[in-house]
Backbone as ProteinMPNN parsed JSONL, in Angstrom:
{"seq_chain_A": "MNCDTKKSTIQRLRRIEGQVRGLQKMVEEDRPCAEIINQVASVEQALSGVSKVLLTSHLQHCAQHDPNAIDDVVQLITRHWR", "coords_chain_A": {"N_chain_A": [[7.188, -8.568, -10.964], [4.533, -10.781, -10.92], [1.817, -11.497, -13.224], [-0.708, -11.97, -11.97], [-0.303, -10.905, -9.404], [0.17, -8.261, -10.084], [-2.328, -7.51, -11.193], [-4.033, -7.855, -8.951], [-2.891, -6.039, -7.2], [-3.32, -3.608, -8.524], [-6.124, -3.568, -8.409], [-6.482, -3.391, -5.635], [-5.318, -0.876, -5.164], [-7.076, 0.745, -6.573], [-9.387, 0.425, -5.037], [-8.485, 1.642, -2.701], [-8.122, 4.206, -3.668], [-10.799, 4.892, -4.058], [-11.606, 4.85, -1.392], [-10.165, 7.051, -0.429], [-11.33, 9.118, -1.879], [-13.821, 8.923, -0.686], [-13.124, 9.765, 1.871], [-12.524, 12.461, 1.371], [-15.065, 13.372, 0.707], [-16.366, 12.931, 3.126], [-15.107, 14.835, 4.746], [-15.867, 17.177, 3.413], [-18.589, 17.055, 3.939], [-18.67, 17.606, 6.586], [-18.525, 15.493, 8.46], [-18.415, 13.633, 11.556], [-15.339, 13.836, 13.366], [-14.297, 11.474, 14.486], [-15.355, 9.453, 12.867], [-14.103, 10.046, 10.443], [-11.425, 9.691, 11.144], [-11.413, 6.955, 11.687], [-11.855, 5.989, 9.12], [-9.538, 6.933, 7.864], [-7.661, 5.343, 9.168], [-8.359, 2.884, 8.078], [-7.617, 3.255, 5.399], [-4.87, 3.603, 5.734], [-4.151, 1.041, 6.673], [-4.841, -0.477, 4.447], [-3.033, 0.538, 2.543], [-0.673, -0.264, 3.754], [-0.935, -2.994, 3.447], [-0.67, -3.206, 0.659], [1.976, -2.381, 0.408], [3.287, -4.514, 1.679], [2.673, -6.619, -0.072], [4.026, -5.736, -2.36], [6.662, -5.672, -1.408], [7.056, -8.381, -0.845], [6.807, -9.424, -3.429], [9.027, -8.208, -4.584], [11.076, -9.436, -3.127], [10.693, -12.101, -3.907], [11.095, -12.116, -6.687], [12.872, -10.066, -7.787], [15.059, -9.977, -6.009], [16.262, -12.44, -6.232], [18.058, -12.42, -8.31], [19.926, -10.507, -7.846], [22.702, -9.758, -6.065], [22.985, -7.597, -4.356], [20.52, -7.095, -3.439], [19.561, -7.685, -0.88], [20.553, -5.643, 0.748], [19.168, -3.531, -0.422], [16.528, -4.227, 0.255], [16.609, -4.104, 3.044], [17.043, -1.358, 3.341], [14.643, -0.391, 2.213], [12.747, -1.396, 4.058], [13.594, -0.12, 6.376], [13.196, 2.612, 5.736], [10.44, 2.618, 5.236], [8.981, 1.436, 7.406], [9.224, 3.008, 9.918]], "CA_chain_A": [[5.881, -8.838, -10.395], [3.796, -11.612, -11.862], [0.595, -10.902, -13.757], [-1.774, -12.026, -10.962], [0.025, -9.943, -8.353], [-0.018, -6.928, -10.657], [-3.767, -7.262, -11.288], [-4.624, -7.699, -7.623], [-2.369, -4.792, -6.629], [-4.056, -2.513, -9.16], [-7.468, -3.574, -7.833], [-6.384, -2.863, -4.269], [-5.058, 0.562, -5.244], [-8.324, 1.397, -6.998], [-10.257, 0.461, -3.848], [-7.922, 2.672, -1.817], [-8.456, 5.485, -4.302], [-12.199, 5.136, -3.718], [-11.664, 5.182, 0.028], [-9.66, 8.41, -0.258], [-12.408, 10.003, -2.353], [-14.824, 8.908, 0.379], [-12.611, 10.636, 2.936], [-12.719, 13.851, 0.945], [-16.49, 13.654, 0.818], [-16.685, 12.999, 4.552], [-14.639, 16.141, 5.234], [-16.751, 18.188, 2.819], [-19.902, 16.957, 4.587], [-18.488, 17.867, 8.019], [-18.812, 14.304, 9.253], [-17.666, 13.637, 12.823], [-13.899, 13.534, 13.267], [-14.045, 10.067, 14.821], [-15.663, 8.656, 11.678], [-13.059, 10.311, 9.457], [-10.197, 9.053, 11.634], [-11.559, 5.508, 11.468], [-11.661, 5.735, 7.695], [-8.107, 7.144, 7.595], [-6.974, 4.136, 9.635], [-8.617, 1.839, 7.084], [-6.778, 3.542, 4.237], [-3.482, 3.31, 6.12], [-3.979, -0.416, 6.706], [-4.89, -0.954, 3.066], [-1.748, 0.882, 1.928], [0.33, -1.141, 4.353], [-1.088, -4.292, 2.781], [-0.072, -3.087, -0.675], [3.436, -2.353, 0.613], [3.739, -5.875, 1.99], [2.599, -7.4, -1.315], [5.116, -5.297, -3.228], [7.93, -6.124, -0.834], [7.117, -9.83, -1.07], [7.09, -9.614, -4.85], [10.425, -7.819, -4.797], [11.929, -10.486, -2.578], [10.542, -13.341, -4.664], [11.513, -12.036, -8.077], [14.039, -9.222, -8.066], [16.183, -10.274, -5.13], [16.894, -13.699, -6.629], [19.072, -12.217, -9.337], [20.777, -9.368, -7.513], [23.345, -9.986, -4.772], [22.834, -6.407, -3.52], [19.094, -6.924, -3.149], [19.328, -7.724, 0.566], [20.776, -4.274, 1.227], [18.039, -2.723, -0.9], [15.343, -4.58, 1.037], [16.798, -3.545, 4.381], [16.81, 0.085, 3.222], [13.21, -0.207, 2.005], [12.059, -1.651, 5.32], [13.983, 0.932, 7.316], [12.524, 3.843, 5.344], [8.989, 2.486, 5.211], [8.393, 1.097, 8.706], [9.949, 3.705, 10.991]], "C_chain_A": [[5.119, -9.687, -11.411], [2.449, -10.977, -12.195], [-0.545, -10.887, -12.722], [-1.542, -11.011, -9.848], [-0.201, -8.521, -8.854], [-1.502, -6.582, -10.708], [-4.382, -7.023, -9.916], [-4.141, -6.418, -6.945], [-3.092, -3.587, -7.227], [-5.471, -2.429, -8.602], [-7.465, -2.997, -6.428], [-6.178, -1.359, -4.272], [-6.299, 1.326, -5.701], [-9.321, 1.483, -5.844], [-9.79, 1.552, -2.891], [-8.235, 4.056, -2.369], [-9.909, 5.866, -3.995], [-12.37, 5.511, -2.255], [-11.211, 6.62, 0.269], [-10.693, 9.421, -0.763], [-13.534, 10.063, -1.313], [-14.41, 9.782, 1.553], [-12.823, 12.105, 2.601], [-14.182, 14.251, 1.1], [-16.915, 13.786, 2.281], [-16.285, 14.353, 5.138], [-15.545, 17.244, 4.704], [-18.115, 18.226, 3.514], [-19.844, 17.228, 6.089], [-18.91, 16.688, 8.893], [-17.994, 14.349, 10.533], [-16.219, 13.177, 12.635], [-13.606, 12.063, 13.535], [-14.317, 9.162, 13.619], [-14.568, 8.808, 10.626], [-11.767, 9.606, 9.866], [-10.26, 7.544, 11.444], [-11.334, 5.155, 10.005], [-10.204, 5.943, 7.294], [-7.322, 5.9, 8.015], [-7.173, 2.983, 8.651], [-7.745, 2.019, 5.847], [-5.317, 3.219, 4.545], [-3.224, 1.807, 6.134], [-3.965, -0.992, 5.3], [-3.575, -0.663, 2.343], [-0.618, 0.021, 2.478], [0.272, -2.532, 3.717], [-0.481, -4.289, 1.391], [1.447, -3.093, -0.557], [3.979, -3.753, 0.866], [3.718, -6.76, 0.754], [3.759, -7.031, -2.229], [6.478, -5.743, -2.705], [8.111, -7.624, -1.043], [7.466, -10.127, -2.521], [8.547, -9.286, -5.161], [11.359, -8.921, -4.3], [11.882, -11.753, -3.425], [11.139, -13.266, -6.061], [12.809, -11.266, -8.289], [15.264, -9.661, -7.268], [16.908, -11.554, -5.509], [18.091, -13.488, -7.542], [20.057, -11.097, -9.016], [21.391, -9.569, -6.132], [23.234, -8.784, -3.824], [21.402, -6.202, -3.049], [18.804, -6.933, -1.646], [19.519, -6.333, 1.158], [19.627, -3.366, 0.823], [16.79, -2.971, -0.062], [15.447, -4.009, 2.444], [16.551, -2.033, 4.36], [15.329, 0.395, 3.032], [12.448, -0.354, 3.32], [12.352, -0.535, 6.312], [13.27, 2.24, 7.002], [11.009, 3.755, 5.544], [8.373, 2.282, 6.592], [9.197, 1.687, 9.842], [9.135, 3.719, 12.243]], "O_chain_A": [[5.063, -9.362, -12.597], [2.005, -10.042, -11.529], [-1.265, -9.895, -12.614], [-2.474, -10.339, -9.406], [-0.711, -7.675, -8.119], [-1.896, -5.486, -10.311], [-5.165, -6.09, -9.74], [-4.892, -5.784, -6.204], [-3.436, -2.65, -6.507], [-5.969, -1.332, -8.348], [-8.339, -2.207, -6.071], [-6.789, -0.643, -3.479], [-6.534, 2.446, -5.249], [-10.016, 2.487, -5.689], [-10.603, 2.293, -2.338], [-8.575, 4.969, -1.617], [-10.206, 7.026, -3.708], [-13.175, 6.378, -1.915], [-11.805, 7.33, 1.081], [-10.902, 10.461, -0.14], [-14.126, 11.118, -1.088], [-15.243, 10.458, 2.158], [-13.248, 12.891, 3.447], [-14.489, 15.346, 1.572], [-17.722, 14.649, 2.627], [-17.026, 14.943, 5.924], [-15.946, 18.138, 5.449], [-18.718, 19.288, 3.659], [-20.85, 17.096, 6.786], [-19.562, 16.86, 9.923], [-16.975, 15.038, 10.587], [-15.925, 12.267, 11.861], [-12.753, 11.472, 12.874], [-13.578, 8.205, 13.386], [-14.155, 7.834, 9.998], [-11.095, 8.997, 9.034], [-9.262, 6.922, 11.078], [-10.702, 4.148, 9.689], [-9.686, 5.197, 6.462], [-6.423, 5.457, 7.299], [-6.254, 2.197, 8.42], [-7.201, 1.052, 5.314], [-4.614, 2.635, 3.72], [-2.186, 1.352, 5.655], [-3.175, -1.885, 4.995], [-3.061, -1.514, 1.618], [0.287, -0.373, 1.741], [1.303, -3.161, 3.48], [0.155, -5.262, 0.987], [2.127, -3.747, -1.348], [5.018, -4.128, 0.323], [4.629, -7.561, 0.546], [4.403, -7.907, -2.807], [7.344, -6.146, -3.482], [9.204, -8.079, -1.381], [8.313, -10.973, -2.808], [9.21, -10.003, -5.909], [12.317, -9.287, -4.98], [12.906, -12.402, -3.638], [11.643, -14.269, -6.566], [13.741, -11.776, -8.911], [16.374, -9.708, -7.798], [18.068, -11.732, -5.137], [19.027, -14.287, -7.544], [20.924, -10.779, -9.829], [20.675, -9.551, -5.131], [23.375, -8.945, -2.611], [21.11, -5.24, -2.338], [17.886, -6.249, -1.194], [18.719, -5.898, 1.986], [19.165, -2.54, 1.61], [16.077, -2.031, 0.289], [14.468, -3.485, 2.974], [15.916, -1.495, 5.268], [14.815, 1.342, 3.627], [11.601, 0.477, 3.649], [11.453, -0.064, 7.008], [12.788, 2.911, 7.914], [10.38, 4.722, 5.974], [7.351, 2.89, 6.911], [9.784, 0.958, 10.641], [9.574, 4.259, 13.258]]}, "name": "protein", "num_of_chains": 1, "seq": "MNCDTKKSTIQRLRRIEGQVRGLQKMVEEDRPCAEIINQVASVEQALSGVSKVLLTSHLQHCAQHDPNAIDDVVQLITRHWR"}
């Protein structure tokens, strides 16, 4: 993973961490379920975005030097996006 991708991924994960803390607070405050579910969907989408960035990075850097990388990527996709 290159330095820019690493930095942006860490920033995204920190934002997601904040969103999850917000979810905990929403539950503690007995906020309406619909609001909580909407926020959960946002977190899921954000995590999906991180997964795509990591998969792209893997394909661009790691897979170039490993002939078995295609099999690894197929397994990753199969496990992750069921």
